[in-house]
mmCIF file with all atom_site columns, C-alpha atoms in Angstrom:
data_model
loop_
_atom_site.group_PDB
_atom_site.id
_atom_site.type_symbol
_atom_site.label_atom_id
_atom_site.label_alt_id
_atom_site.label_comp_id
_atom_site.label_asym_id
_atom_site.label_entity_id
_atom_site.label_seq_id
_atom_site.pdbx_PDB_ins_code
_atom_site.Cartn_x
_atom_site.Cartn_y
_atom_site.Cartn_z
_atom_site.occupancy
_atom_site.B_iso_or_equiv
_atom_site.pdbx_formal_charge
_atom_site.auth_seq_id
_atom_site.auth_comp_id
_atom_site.auth_asym_id
_atom_site.auth_atom_id
_atom_site.pdbx_PDB_model_num
ATOM 1  C CA . MET A 1 1  ? 206.117 -20.795 60.519 1.00 0.00 ? 1  MET A CA 1
ATOM 2  C CA . LYS A 1 2  ? 203.615 -18.060 61.232 1.00 0.00 ? 2  LYS A CA 1
ATOM 3  C CA . LYS A 1 3  ? 204.156 -15.081 63.511 1.00 0.00 ? 3  LYS A CA 1
ATOM 4  C CA . ALA A 1 4  ? 202.138 -16.660 66.346 1.00 0.00 ? 4  ALA A CA 1
ATOM 5  C CA . GLU A 1 5  ? 204.300 -19.782 66.153 1.00 0.00 ? 5  GLU A CA 1
ATOM 6  C CA . LEU A 1 6  ? 207.452 -17.646 66.203 1.00 0.00 ? 6  LEU A CA 1
ATOM 7  C CA . ILE A 1 7  ? 206.182 -15.858 69.315 1.00 0.00 ? 7  ILE A CA 1
ATOM 8  C CA . GLN A 1 8  ? 205.476 -19.209 70.972 1.00 0.00 ? 8  GLN A CA 1
ATOM 9  C CA . VAL A 1 9  ? 209.022 -20.465 70.257 1.00 0.00 ? 9  VAL A CA 1
ATOM 10 C CA . VAL A 1 10 ? 210.588 -17.213 71.500 1.00 0.00 ? 10 VAL A CA 1
ATOM 11 C CA . ALA A 1 11 ? 208.518 -17.443 74.696 1.00 0.00 ? 11 ALA A CA 1
ATOM 12 C CA . GLU A 1 12 ? 209.667 -21.032 75.273 1.00 0.00 ? 12 GLU A CA 1
ATOM 13 C CA . LYS A 1 13 ? 213.341 -20.294 74.556 1.00 0.00 ? 13 LYS A CA 1
ATOM 14 C CA . THR A 1 14 ? 213.470 -17.166 76.733 1.00 0.00 ? 14 THR A CA 1
ATOM 15 C CA . GLY A 1 15 ? 211.258 -18.403 79.559 1.00 0.00 ? 15 GLY A CA 1
ATOM 16 C CA . LYS A 1 16 ? 209.066 -15.308 79.181 1.00 0.00 ? 16 LYS A CA 1
ATOM 17 C CA . SER A 1 17 ? 205.325 -15.088 78.677 1.00 0.00 ? 17 SER A CA 1
ATOM 18 C CA . LYS A 1 18 ? 203.827 -15.095 75.195 1.00 0.00 ? 18 LYS A CA 1
ATOM 19 C CA . LYS A 1 19 ? 202.800 -11.480 75.766 1.00 0.00 ? 19 LYS A CA 1
ATOM 20 C CA . ASP A 1 20 ? 206.405 -10.449 76.500 1.00 0.00 ? 20 ASP A CA 1
ATOM 21 C CA . ALA A 1 21 ? 207.711 -12.494 73.567 1.00 0.00 ? 21 ALA A CA 1
ATOM 22 C CA . ALA A 1 22 ? 205.190 -10.777 71.266 1.00 0.00 ? 22 ALA A CA 1
ATOM 23 C CA . VAL A 1 23 ? 206.530 -7.392  72.370 1.00 0.00 ? 23 VAL A CA 1
ATOM 24 C CA . TYR A 1 24 ? 210.123 -8.525  71.611 1.00 0.00 ? 24 TYR A CA 1
ATOM 25 C CA . VAL A 1 25 ? 209.255 -9.944  68.194 1.00 0.00 ? 25 VAL A CA 1
ATOM 26 C CA . ASP A 1 26 ? 207.230 -6.862  67.223 1.00 0.00 ? 26 ASP A CA 1
ATOM 27 C CA . ALA A 1 27 ? 210.053 -4.567  68.388 1.00 0.00 ? 27 ALA A CA 1
ATOM 28 C CA . ILE A 1 28 ? 212.599 -6.423  66.259 1.00 0.00 ? 28 ILE A CA 1
ATOM 29 C CA . PHE A 1 29 ? 210.407 -6.317  63.143 1.00 0.00 ? 29 PHE A CA 1
ATOM 30 C CA . GLU A 1 30 ? 209.572 -2.643  63.692 1.00 0.00 ? 30 GLU A CA 1
ATOM 31 C CA . THR A 1 31 ? 213.243 -1.741  64.150 1.00 0.00 ? 31 THR A CA 1
ATOM 32 C CA . ILE A 1 32 ? 214.253 -3.547  60.956 1.00 0.00 ? 32 ILE A CA 1
ATOM 33 C CA . LYS A 1 33 ? 211.402 -1.887  59.050 1.00 0.00 ? 33 LYS A CA 1
ATOM 34 C CA . ASP A 1 34 ? 212.279 1.597   60.351 1.00 0.00 ? 34 ASP A CA 1
ATOM 35 C CA . ALA A 1 35 ? 215.930 1.172   59.373 1.00 0.00 ? 35 ALA A CA 1
ATOM 36 C CA . MET A 1 36 ? 214.978 0.036   55.883 1.00 0.00 ? 36 MET A CA 1
ATOM 37 C CA . VAL A 1 37 ? 212.549 2.941   55.449 1.00 0.00 ? 37 VAL A CA 1
ATOM 38 C CA . LYS A 1 38 ? 215.469 5.273   56.211 1.00 0.00 ? 38 LYS A CA 1
ATOM 39 C CA . GLY A 1 39 ? 217.518 3.455   53.559 1.00 0.00 ? 39 GLY A CA 1
ATOM 40 C CA . ASP A 1 40 ? 219.827 1.724   56.037 1.00 0.00 ? 40 ASP A CA 1
ATOM 41 C CA . LYS A 1 41 ? 221.111 -1.805  55.672 1.00 0.00 ? 41 LYS A CA 1
ATOM 42 C CA . VAL A 1 42 ? 220.446 -4.163  58.612 1.00 0.00 ? 42 VAL A CA 1
ATOM 43 C CA . THR A 1 43 ? 223.222 -6.741  58.969 1.00 0.00 ? 43 THR A CA 1
ATOM 44 C CA . LEU A 1 44 ? 222.711 -9.658  61.346 1.00 0.00 ? 44 LEU A CA 1
ATOM 45 C CA . THR A 1 45 ? 226.068 -11.436 61.379 1.00 0.00 ? 45 THR A CA 1
ATOM 46 C CA . GLY A 1 46 ? 225.664 -15.138 60.708 1.00 0.00 ? 46 GLY A CA 1
ATOM 47 C CA . PHE A 1 47 ? 222.060 -14.675 59.585 1.00 0.00 ? 47 PHE A CA 1
ATOM 48 C CA . GLY A 1 48 ? 221.868 -12.220 56.700 1.00 0.00 ? 48 GLY A CA 1
ATOM 49 C CA . VAL A 1 49 ? 221.329 -8.702  55.440 1.00 0.00 ? 49 VAL A CA 1
ATOM 50 C CA . PHE A 1 50 ? 218.062 -6.801  55.001 1.00 0.00 ? 50 PHE A CA 1
ATOM 51 C CA . GLU A 1 51 ? 218.324 -3.920  52.530 1.00 0.00 ? 51 GLU A CA 1
ATOM 52 C CA . VAL A 1 52 ? 216.383 -1.776  50.080 1.00 0.00 ? 52 VAL A CA 1
ATOM 53 C CA . ARG A 1 53 ? 217.227 -2.150  46.398 1.00 0.00 ? 53 ARG A CA 1
ATOM 54 C CA . GLU A 1 54 ? 216.385 0.324   43.667 1.00 0.00 ? 54 GLU A CA 1
ATOM 55 C CA . ARG A 1 55 ? 214.510 -1.039  40.666 1.00 0.00 ? 55 ARG A CA 1
ATOM 56 C CA . ALA A 1 56 ? 214.874 0.944   37.465 1.00 0.00 ? 56 ALA A CA 1
ATOM 57 C CA . ALA A 1 57 ? 211.916 1.963   35.337 1.00 0.00 ? 57 ALA A CA 1
ATOM 58 C CA . LYS A 1 58 ? 211.265 -0.422  32.458 1.00 0.00 ? 58 LYS A CA 1
ATOM 59 C CA . GLN A 1 59 ? 208.814 -1.414  29.795 1.00 0.00 ? 59 GLN A CA 1
ATOM 60 C CA . CYS A 1 60 ? 207.137 -4.795  29.772 1.00 0.00 ? 60 CYS A CA 1
ATOM 61 C CA . LYS A 1 61 ? 204.411 -6.584  27.863 1.00 0.00 ? 61 LYS A CA 1
ATOM 62 C CA . ASN A 1 62 ? 200.975 -7.079  29.387 1.00 0.00 ? 62 ASN A CA 1
ATOM 63 C CA . PRO A 1 63 ? 200.408 -10.842 29.000 1.00 0.00 ? 63 PRO A CA 1
ATOM 64 C CA . ARG A 1 64 ? 196.647 -10.439 28.533 1.00 0.00 ? 64 ARG A CA 1
ATOM 65 C CA . THR A 1 65 ? 196.654 -7.772  25.858 1.00 0.00 ? 65 THR A CA 1
ATOM 66 C CA . GLY A 1 66 ? 200.183 -7.988  24.464 1.00 0.00 ? 66 GLY A CA 1
ATOM 67 C CA . GLU A 1 67 ? 200.383 -4.204  24.839 1.00 0.00 ? 67 GLU A CA 1
ATOM 68 C CA . MET A 1 68 ? 203.645 -2.635  26.065 1.00 0.00 ? 68 MET A CA 1
ATOM 69 C CA . GLN A 1 69 ? 203.354 -0.642  29.279 1.00 0.00 ? 69 GLN A CA 1
ATOM 70 C CA . ASP A 1 70 ? 205.662 1.386   31.477 1.00 0.00 ? 70 ASP A CA 1
ATOM 71 C CA . VAL A 1 71 ? 206.608 0.119   34.921 1.00 0.00 ? 71 VAL A CA 1
ATOM 72 C CA . PRO A 1 72 ? 207.869 2.999   37.090 1.00 0.00 ? 72 PRO A CA 1
ATOM 73 C CA . ALA A 1 73 ? 211.065 2.875   39.146 1.00 0.00 ? 73 ALA A CA 1
ATOM 74 C CA . CYS A 1 74 ? 210.570 1.723   42.726 1.00 0.00 ? 74 CYS A CA 1
ATOM 75 C CA . LYS A 1 75 ? 212.334 0.537   45.839 1.00 0.00 ? 75 LYS A CA 1
ATOM 76 C CA . ALA A 1 76 ? 212.063 -3.110  46.877 1.00 0.00 ? 76 ALA A CA 1
ATOM 77 C CA . PRO A 1 77 ? 212.950 -4.746  50.198 1.00 0.00 ? 77 PRO A CA 1
ATOM 78 C CA . ALA A 1 78 ? 215.477 -7.554  49.855 1.00 0.00 ? 78 ALA A CA 1
ATOM 79 C CA . PHE A 1 79 ? 217.103 -10.181 52.068 1.00 0.00 ? 79 PHE A CA 1
ATOM 80 C CA . LYS A 1 80 ? 220.420 -11.872 51.395 1.00 0.00 ? 80 LYS A CA 1
ATOM 81 C CA . ALA A 1 81 ? 221.130 -14.926 53.528 1.00 0.00 ? 81 ALA A CA 1
ATOM 82 C CA . GLY A 1 82 ? 224.467 -15.109 55.311 1.00 0.00 ? 82 GLY A CA 1
ATOM 83 C CA . LYS A 1 83 ? 226.966 -17.931 54.973 1.00 0.00 ? 83 LYS A CA 1
ATOM 84 C CA . ASN A 1 84 ? 226.025 -19.599 58.286 1.00 0.00 ? 84 ASN A CA 1
ATOM 85 C CA . LEU A 1 85 ? 222.309 -19.586 57.432 1.00 0.00 ? 85 LEU A CA 1
ATOM 86 C CA . LYS A 1 86 ? 222.941 -21.026 53.966 1.00 0.00 ? 86 LYS A CA 1
ATOM 87 C CA . GLU A 1 87 ? 225.103 -23.795 55.434 1.00 0.00 ? 87 GLU A CA 1
ATOM 88 C CA . ALA A 1 88 ? 222.518 -24.636 58.116 1.00 0.00 ? 88 ALA A CA 1
ATOM 89 C CA . VAL A 1 89 ? 219.715 -24.867 55.554 1.00 0.00 ? 89 VAL A CA 1
ATOM 90 C CA . ASN A 1 90 ? 221.754 -27.056 53.207 1.00 0.00 ? 90 ASN A CA 1
ATOM 91 C CA . LYS A 1 91 ? 222.756 -29.639 55.836 1.00 0.00 ? 91 LYS A CA 1
#
């Protein structure tokens, strides 16, 4: 499902216009992003958890050259599905 399709479904389910639904969807995504940028965890009970995980610096091999190179530490966004979502997907 693409963002435009998500907006269409939200508009149909809420009885609002696509323009209003787009504002709602964008606001939700922006709020989740802002919380994660601050380092907060976003927990949506029954759905899952959005969080930022720290990745340590490491060395790895370049597959083209076989040369070892350093990969710096970074932060990575992560999502962990909740129990209800996992059960719904596996039915």
